[in-house]
Amino acid sequence: MGRRRTPKKPRKASPKSLENAAIYYLKRYASSAANLKSVLMRRVLKSAGHHGTDVEEGRGWVDDVIFKLQNSGYLDDQKYAETRIHSLYSRGLSLRAIRMKLSEKGVPVNIVTEALRVLSEEAENPEFQAAIITAQRRKLGPYRTRGDRQENRERDLASLARGGFSYDIAVKVVDTDTAGELEDYITLDPS
């Protein structure tokens, strides 16, 4: 049996350590301001629990770091929302699911709405196209390779409904005769 490692001691929070942590995090992950703030606040809370540092002082440092990164252009909720929307759309997520994912990351509603409006201008009926992409990925409806399509119709409709698509769109995708008919609808390259 191996020896148990002792848990690593958290670093003491300081303005410089929080800024370094934020920059390191942003190099590895795209993030919204609210998400980065929660990441940094977890560090502050760990530091307060272990070193006895002041949480309110740490909260002020986190706000300063976020402000500094936003002003320098490293942190931009608008760009984050646009790139994340295109990424999620290319995976076939419904607009409703995309909106929920971005709200979980703390992106303001007005920014999400604007970015989704831009997507709607780029793609004709993006919700329908996302449903087609989902059907391709999950092999639903006309993309089903084995088994009777009619036997699996309800299952396919339920899968699309769980993905956030309306009943009308799900029926339109699942009941299409051939995959080629659906692929004619895709106007925006999801990649």
PDB file of C-alpha atoms in Angstrom:
ATOM      1  CA  MET A   1       0.000   0.000   0.000  1.00  0.00           C
ATOM      2  CA  GLY A   2       1.299   3.457  -0.917  1.00  0.00           C
ATOM      3  CA  ARG A   3       1.785   6.312   1.455  1.00  0.00           C
ATOM      4  CA  ARG A   4      -0.908   8.906   1.630  1.00  0.00           C
ATOM      5  CA  ARG A   5       0.110  12.299   0.430  1.00  0.00           C
ATOM      6  CA  THR A   6      -0.560  15.142   2.758  1.00  0.00           C
ATOM      7  CA  PRO A   7      -2.874  17.712   1.210  1.00  0.00           C
ATOM      8  CA  LYS A   8      -1.090  20.617  -0.389  1.00  0.00           C
ATOM      9  CA  LYS A   9      -1.210  23.772   1.702  1.00  0.00           C
ATOM     10  CA  PRO A  10      -3.110  26.578  -0.100  1.00  0.00           C
ATOM     11  CA  ARG A  11      -1.154  29.684  -0.988  1.00  0.00           C
ATOM     12  CA  LYS A  12      -1.758  32.817   0.974  1.00  0.00           C
ATOM     13  CA  ALA A  13      -3.933  35.152  -1.091  1.00  0.00           C
ATOM     14  CA  SER A  14      -2.430  38.464  -2.139  1.00  0.00           C
ATOM     15  CA  PRO A  15      -3.185  40.839  -5.007  1.00  0.00           C
ATOM     16  CA  LYS A  16      -0.177  39.522  -6.954  1.00  0.00           C
ATOM     17  CA  SER A  17      -0.941  35.832  -6.336  1.00  0.00           C
ATOM     18  CA  LEU A  18      -4.564  36.325  -7.390  1.00  0.00           C
ATOM     19  CA  GLU A  19      -3.518  38.169 -10.546  1.00  0.00           C
ATOM     20  CA  ASN A  20      -1.032  35.415 -11.408  1.00  0.00           C
ATOM     21  CA  ALA A  21      -3.677  32.756 -10.770  1.00  0.00           C
ATOM     22  CA  ALA A  22      -6.167  34.624 -12.972  1.00  0.00           C
ATOM     23  CA  ILE A  23      -3.702  34.976 -15.848  1.00  0.00           C
ATOM     24  CA  TYR A  24      -2.711  31.318 -15.574  1.00  0.00           C
ATOM     25  CA  TYR A  25      -6.390  30.302 -15.565  1.00  0.00           C
ATOM     26  CA  LEU A  26      -7.166  32.464 -18.609  1.00  0.00           C
ATOM     27  CA  LYS A  27      -4.228  30.950 -20.504  1.00  0.00           C
ATOM     28  CA  ARG A  28      -5.772  27.528 -20.006  1.00  0.00           C
ATOM     29  CA  TYR A  29      -9.508  28.246 -20.205  1.00  0.00           C
ATOM     30  CA  ALA A  30     -11.851  30.759 -21.772  1.00  0.00           C
ATOM     31  CA  SER A  31     -13.906  32.360 -19.032  1.00  0.00           C
ATOM     32  CA  SER A  32     -16.517  34.944 -18.237  1.00  0.00           C
ATOM     33  CA  ALA A  33     -15.827  37.587 -15.607  1.00  0.00           C
ATOM     34  CA  ALA A  34     -18.297  36.021 -13.170  1.00  0.00           C
ATOM     35  CA  ASN A  35     -16.786  32.552 -13.588  1.00  0.00           C
ATOM     36  CA  LEU A  36     -13.244  33.846 -13.068  1.00  0.00           C
ATOM     37  CA  LYS A  37     -14.423  35.737 -10.003  1.00  0.00           C
ATOM     38  CA  SER A  38     -15.834  32.532  -8.488  1.00  0.00           C
ATOM     39  CA  VAL A  39     -12.565  30.685  -9.241  1.00  0.00           C
ATOM     40  CA  LEU A  40     -10.535  33.406  -7.527  1.00  0.00           C
ATOM     41  CA  MET A  41     -12.947  33.638  -4.595  1.00  0.00           C
ATOM     42  CA  ARG A  42     -12.481  29.906  -3.955  1.00  0.00           C
ATOM     43  CA  ARG A  43      -8.756  30.627  -3.607  1.00  0.00           C
ATOM     44  CA  VAL A  44      -9.466  33.513  -1.234  1.00  0.00           C
ATOM     45  CA  LEU A  45     -11.738  31.333   0.915  1.00  0.00           C
ATOM     46  CA  LYS A  46      -9.165  28.522   1.070  1.00  0.00           C
ATOM     47  CA  SER A  47      -6.516  31.055   2.042  1.00  0.00           C
ATOM     48  CA  ALA A  48      -8.764  32.532   4.725  1.00  0.00           C
ATOM     49  CA  GLY A  49      -9.481  29.088   6.148  1.00  0.00           C
ATOM     50  CA  HIS A  50      -5.846  28.075   6.290  1.00  0.00           C
ATOM     51  CA  HIS A  51      -3.928  31.322   6.844  1.00  0.00           C
ATOM     52  CA  GLY A  52      -6.603  33.428   8.522  1.00  0.00           C
ATOM     53  CA  THR A  53      -6.580  36.135   5.836  1.00  0.00           C
ATOM     54  CA  ASP A  54      -9.497  38.556   5.594  1.00  0.00           C
ATOM     55  CA  VAL A  55     -12.184  37.407   3.133  1.00  0.00           C
ATOM     56  CA  GLU A  56     -13.514  40.929   2.520  1.00  0.00           C
ATOM     57  CA  GLU A  57     -10.036  42.210   1.727  1.00  0.00           C
ATOM     58  CA  GLY A  58      -9.610  39.255  -0.639  1.00  0.00           C
ATOM     59  CA  ARG A  59     -12.945  40.047  -2.292  1.00  0.00           C
ATOM     60  CA  GLY A  60     -11.661  43.567  -2.989  1.00  0.00           C
ATOM     61  CA  TRP A  61      -8.474  42.167  -4.504  1.00  0.00           C
ATOM     62  CA  VAL A  62     -10.498  39.830  -6.725  1.00  0.00           C
ATOM     63  CA  ASP A  63     -12.649  42.737  -7.924  1.00  0.00           C
ATOM     64  CA  ASP A  64      -9.496  44.736  -8.689  1.00  0.00           C
ATOM     65  CA  VAL A  65      -7.977  41.838 -10.661  1.00  0.00           C
ATOM     66  CA  ILE A  66     -11.198  41.350 -12.668  1.00  0.00           C
ATOM     67  CA  PHE A  67     -11.377  45.090 -13.400  1.00  0.00           C
ATOM     68  CA  LYS A  68      -7.727  45.172 -14.489  1.00  0.00           C
ATOM     69  CA  LEU A  69      -8.128  42.140 -16.784  1.00  0.00           C
ATOM     70  CA  GLN A  70     -11.294  43.562 -18.354  1.00  0.00           C
ATOM     71  CA  ASN A  71      -9.583  46.890 -19.059  1.00  0.00           C
ATOM     72  CA  SER A  72      -6.554  45.173 -20.578  1.00  0.00           C
ATOM     73  CA  GLY A  73      -8.751  43.038 -22.865  1.00  0.00           C
ATOM     74  CA  TYR A  74      -7.852  39.649 -21.369  1.00  0.00           C
ATOM     75  CA  LEU A  75     -11.371  39.211 -20.059  1.00  0.00           C
ATOM     76  CA  ASP A  76     -14.291  40.041 -22.358  1.00  0.00           C
ATOM     77  CA  ASP A  77     -17.743  38.574 -21.727  1.00  0.00           C
ATOM     78  CA  GLN A  78     -18.927  39.527 -25.230  1.00  0.00           C
ATOM     79  CA  LYS A  79     -16.099  37.622 -26.969  1.00  0.00           C
ATOM     80  CA  TYR A  80     -16.477  34.727 -24.554  1.00  0.00           C
ATOM     81  CA  ALA A  81     -20.213  34.490 -25.276  1.00  0.00           C
ATOM     82  CA  GLU A  82     -19.724  34.615 -29.054  1.00  0.00           C
ATOM     83  CA  THR A  83     -17.022  31.936 -29.138  1.00  0.00           C
ATOM     84  CA  ARG A  84     -18.828  29.718 -26.632  1.00  0.00           C
ATOM     85  CA  ILE A  85     -22.090  30.001 -28.576  1.00  0.00           C
ATOM     86  CA  HIS A  86     -20.400  28.928 -31.808  1.00  0.00           C
ATOM     87  CA  SER A  87     -18.694  26.046 -30.018  1.00  0.00           C
ATOM     88  CA  LEU A  88     -21.906  24.815 -28.398  1.00  0.00           C
ATOM     89  CA  TYR A  89     -23.902  25.361 -31.597  1.00  0.00           C
ATOM     90  CA  SER A  90     -21.428  23.282 -33.600  1.00  0.00           C
ATOM     91  CA  ARG A  91     -21.988  20.460 -31.088  1.00  0.00           C
ATOM     92  CA  GLY A  92     -25.722  20.664 -31.817  1.00  0.00           C
ATOM     93  CA  LEU A  93     -26.993  22.256 -28.616  1.00  0.00           C
ATOM     94  CA  SER A  94     -30.351  23.999 -28.767  1.00  0.00           C
ATOM     95  CA  LEU A  95     -30.494  27.757 -28.278  1.00  0.00           C
ATOM     96  CA  ARG A  96     -32.237  27.140 -24.953  1.00  0.00           C
ATOM     97  CA  ALA A  97     -29.404  24.855 -23.790  1.00  0.00           C
ATOM     98  CA  ILE A  98     -26.802  27.376 -24.971  1.00  0.00           C
ATOM     99  CA  ARG A  99     -28.545  30.151 -23.044  1.00  0.00           C
ATOM    100  CA  MET A 100     -28.554  27.982 -19.895  1.00  0.00           C
ATOM    101  CA  LYS A 101     -24.858  27.052 -20.208  1.00  0.00           C
ATOM    102  CA  LEU A 102     -23.854  30.699 -20.538  1.00  0.00           C
ATOM    103  CA  SER A 103     -26.025  31.786 -17.629  1.00  0.00           C
ATOM    104  CA  GLU A 104     -24.349  29.065 -15.511  1.00  0.00           C
ATOM    105  CA  LYS A 105     -21.025  30.742 -16.311  1.00  0.00           C
ATOM    106  CA  GLY A 106     -22.395  34.124 -15.236  1.00  0.00           C
ATOM    107  CA  VAL A 107     -22.609  35.819 -18.625  1.00  0.00           C
ATOM    108  CA  PRO A 108     -25.127  38.705 -18.437  1.00  0.00           C
ATOM    109  CA  VAL A 109     -28.475  38.060 -20.149  1.00  0.00           C
ATOM    110  CA  ASN A 110     -28.157  41.065 -22.492  1.00  0.00           C
ATOM    111  CA  ILE A 111     -24.797  39.813 -23.809  1.00  0.00           C
ATOM    112  CA  VAL A 112     -26.181  36.298 -24.366  1.00  0.00           C
ATOM    113  CA  THR A 113     -29.242  37.687 -26.148  1.00  0.00           C
ATOM    114  CA  GLU A 114     -27.099  39.840 -28.440  1.00  0.00           C
ATOM    115  CA  ALA A 115     -24.727  36.977 -29.284  1.00  0.00           C
ATOM    116  CA  LEU A 116     -27.660  34.656 -30.047  1.00  0.00           C
ATOM    117  CA  ARG A 117     -29.152  37.363 -32.273  1.00  0.00           C
ATOM    118  CA  VAL A 118     -25.875  37.473 -34.230  1.00  0.00           C
ATOM    119  CA  LEU A 119     -25.991  33.674 -34.615  1.00  0.00           C
ATOM    120  CA  SER A 120     -29.578  33.904 -35.877  1.00  0.00           C
ATOM    121  CA  GLU A 121     -28.448  36.387 -38.526  1.00  0.00           C
ATOM    122  CA  GLU A 122     -25.580  34.132 -39.642  1.00  0.00           C
ATOM    123  CA  ALA A 123     -27.654  30.953 -39.881  1.00  0.00           C
ATOM    124  CA  GLU A 124     -31.100  30.486 -41.302  1.00  0.00           C
ATOM    125  CA  ASN A 125     -33.179  28.841 -38.558  1.00  0.00           C
ATOM    126  CA  PRO A 126     -30.268  27.953 -36.231  1.00  0.00           C
ATOM    127  CA  GLU A 127     -32.504  25.942 -33.889  1.00  0.00           C
ATOM    128  CA  PHE A 128     -33.462  23.558 -36.700  1.00  0.00           C
ATOM    129  CA  GLN A 129     -29.868  23.298 -37.869  1.00  0.00           C
ATOM    130  CA  ALA A 130     -28.679  22.506 -34.336  1.00  0.00           C
ATOM    131  CA  ALA A 131     -31.329  19.762 -34.130  1.00  0.00           C
ATOM    132  CA  ILE A 132     -29.975  18.289 -37.376  1.00  0.00           C
ATOM    133  CA  ILE A 133     -26.435  18.354 -35.966  1.00  0.00           C
ATOM    134  CA  THR A 134     -27.678  16.619 -32.801  1.00  0.00           C
ATOM    135  CA  ALA A 135     -29.495  13.994 -34.877  1.00  0.00           C
ATOM    136  CA  GLN A 136     -26.286  13.343 -36.832  1.00  0.00           C
ATOM    137  CA  ARG A 137     -24.196  13.022 -33.659  1.00  0.00           C
ATOM    138  CA  ARG A 138     -26.662  10.787 -31.832  1.00  0.00           C
ATOM    139  CA  LYS A 139     -27.742   8.865 -34.935  1.00  0.00           C
ATOM    140  CA  LEU A 140     -31.416   9.783 -34.598  1.00  0.00           C
ATOM    141  CA  GLY A 141     -34.188   9.731 -37.197  1.00  0.00           C
ATOM    142  CA  PRO A 142     -32.837   9.408 -40.731  1.00  0.00           C
ATOM    143  CA  TYR A 143     -29.297   8.976 -39.368  1.00  0.00           C
ATOM    144  CA  ARG A 144     -30.259   5.790 -37.510  1.00  0.00           C
ATOM    145  CA  THR A 145     -28.195   2.939 -38.928  1.00  0.00           C
ATOM    146  CA  ARG A 146     -29.811  -0.076 -37.342  1.00  0.00           C
ATOM    147  CA  GLY A 147     -33.216  -0.956 -36.035  1.00  0.00           C
ATOM    148  CA  ASP A 148     -36.600   0.123 -37.259  1.00  0.00           C
ATOM    149  CA  ARG A 149     -36.915   3.899 -37.370  1.00  0.00           C
ATOM    150  CA  GLN A 150     -40.624   3.743 -36.580  1.00  0.00           C
ATOM    151  CA  GLU A 151     -39.983   1.624 -33.468  1.00  0.00           C
ATOM    152  CA  ASN A 152     -37.466   4.195 -32.225  1.00  0.00           C
ATOM    153  CA  ARG A 153     -39.424   7.312 -33.215  1.00  0.00           C
ATOM    154  CA  GLU A 154     -40.630   8.144 -29.684  1.00  0.00           C
ATOM    155  CA  ARG A 155     -37.169   7.533 -28.262  1.00  0.00           C
ATOM    156  CA  ASP A 156     -35.627   9.855 -30.870  1.00  0.00           C
ATOM    157  CA  LEU A 157     -38.219  12.566 -30.184  1.00  0.00           C
ATOM    158  CA  ALA A 158     -37.564  12.283 -26.445  1.00  0.00           C
ATOM    159  CA  SER A 159     -33.816  12.577 -27.000  1.00  0.00           C
ATOM    160  CA  LEU A 160     -34.254  15.812 -28.945  1.00  0.00           C
ATOM    161  CA  ALA A 161     -36.740  17.126 -26.362  1.00  0.00           C
ATOM    162  CA  ARG A 162     -34.206  16.497 -23.576  1.00  0.00           C
ATOM    163  CA  GLY A 163     -31.733  18.469 -25.665  1.00  0.00           C
ATOM    164  CA  GLY A 164     -34.042  21.491 -25.460  1.00  0.00           C
ATOM    165  CA  PHE A 165     -35.632  21.331 -28.905  1.00  0.00           C
ATOM    166  CA  SER A 166     -39.326  22.016 -29.457  1.00  0.00           C
ATOM    167  CA  TYR A 167     -41.678  19.189 -30.397  1.00  0.00           C
ATOM    168  CA  ASP A 168     -42.262  20.674 -33.867  1.00  0.00           C
ATOM    169  CA  ILE A 169     -38.557  20.794 -34.675  1.00  0.00           C
ATOM    170  CA  ALA A 170     -37.982  17.295 -33.268  1.00  0.00           C
ATOM    171  CA  VAL A 171     -40.807  15.857 -35.397  1.00  0.00           C
ATOM    172  CA  LYS A 172     -39.536  17.642 -38.492  1.00  0.00           C
ATOM    173  CA  VAL A 173     -36.043  16.162 -38.015  1.00  0.00           C
ATOM    174  CA  VAL A 174     -37.061  12.640 -36.961  1.00  0.00           C
ATOM    175  CA  ASP A 175     -39.748  12.218 -39.633  1.00  0.00           C
ATOM    176  CA  THR A 176     -37.589  13.361 -42.563  1.00  0.00           C
ATOM    177  CA  ASP A 177     -37.111  10.479 -45.012  1.00  0.00           C
ATOM    178  CA  THR A 178     -33.397  10.748 -45.773  1.00  0.00           C
ATOM    179  CA  ALA A 179     -30.362  12.325 -44.186  1.00  0.00           C
ATOM    180  CA  GLY A 180     -29.624  14.128 -47.449  1.00  0.00           C
ATOM    181  CA  GLU A 181     -32.864  16.095 -47.192  1.00  0.00           C
ATOM    182  CA  LEU A 182     -31.820  17.420 -43.786  1.00  0.00           C
ATOM    183  CA  GLU A 183     -28.283  18.273 -44.810  1.00  0.00           C
ATOM    184  CA  ASP A 184     -29.639  20.597 -47.499  1.00  0.00           C
ATOM    185  CA  TYR A 185     -30.931  22.829 -44.668  1.00  0.00           C
ATOM    186  CA  ILE A 186     -27.534  23.420 -43.074  1.00  0.00           C
ATOM    187  CA  THR A 187     -26.387  26.870 -44.195  1.00  0.00           C
ATOM    188  CA  LEU A 188     -23.818  27.729 -41.522  1.00  0.00           C
ATOM    189  CA  ASP A 189     -20.736  25.567 -41.262  1.00  0.00           C
ATOM    190  CA  PRO A 190     -20.804  24.516 -37.607  1.00  0.00           C
ATOM    191  CA  SER A 191     -17.044  24.092 -37.412  1.00  0.00           C
TER     192      SER A 191
END
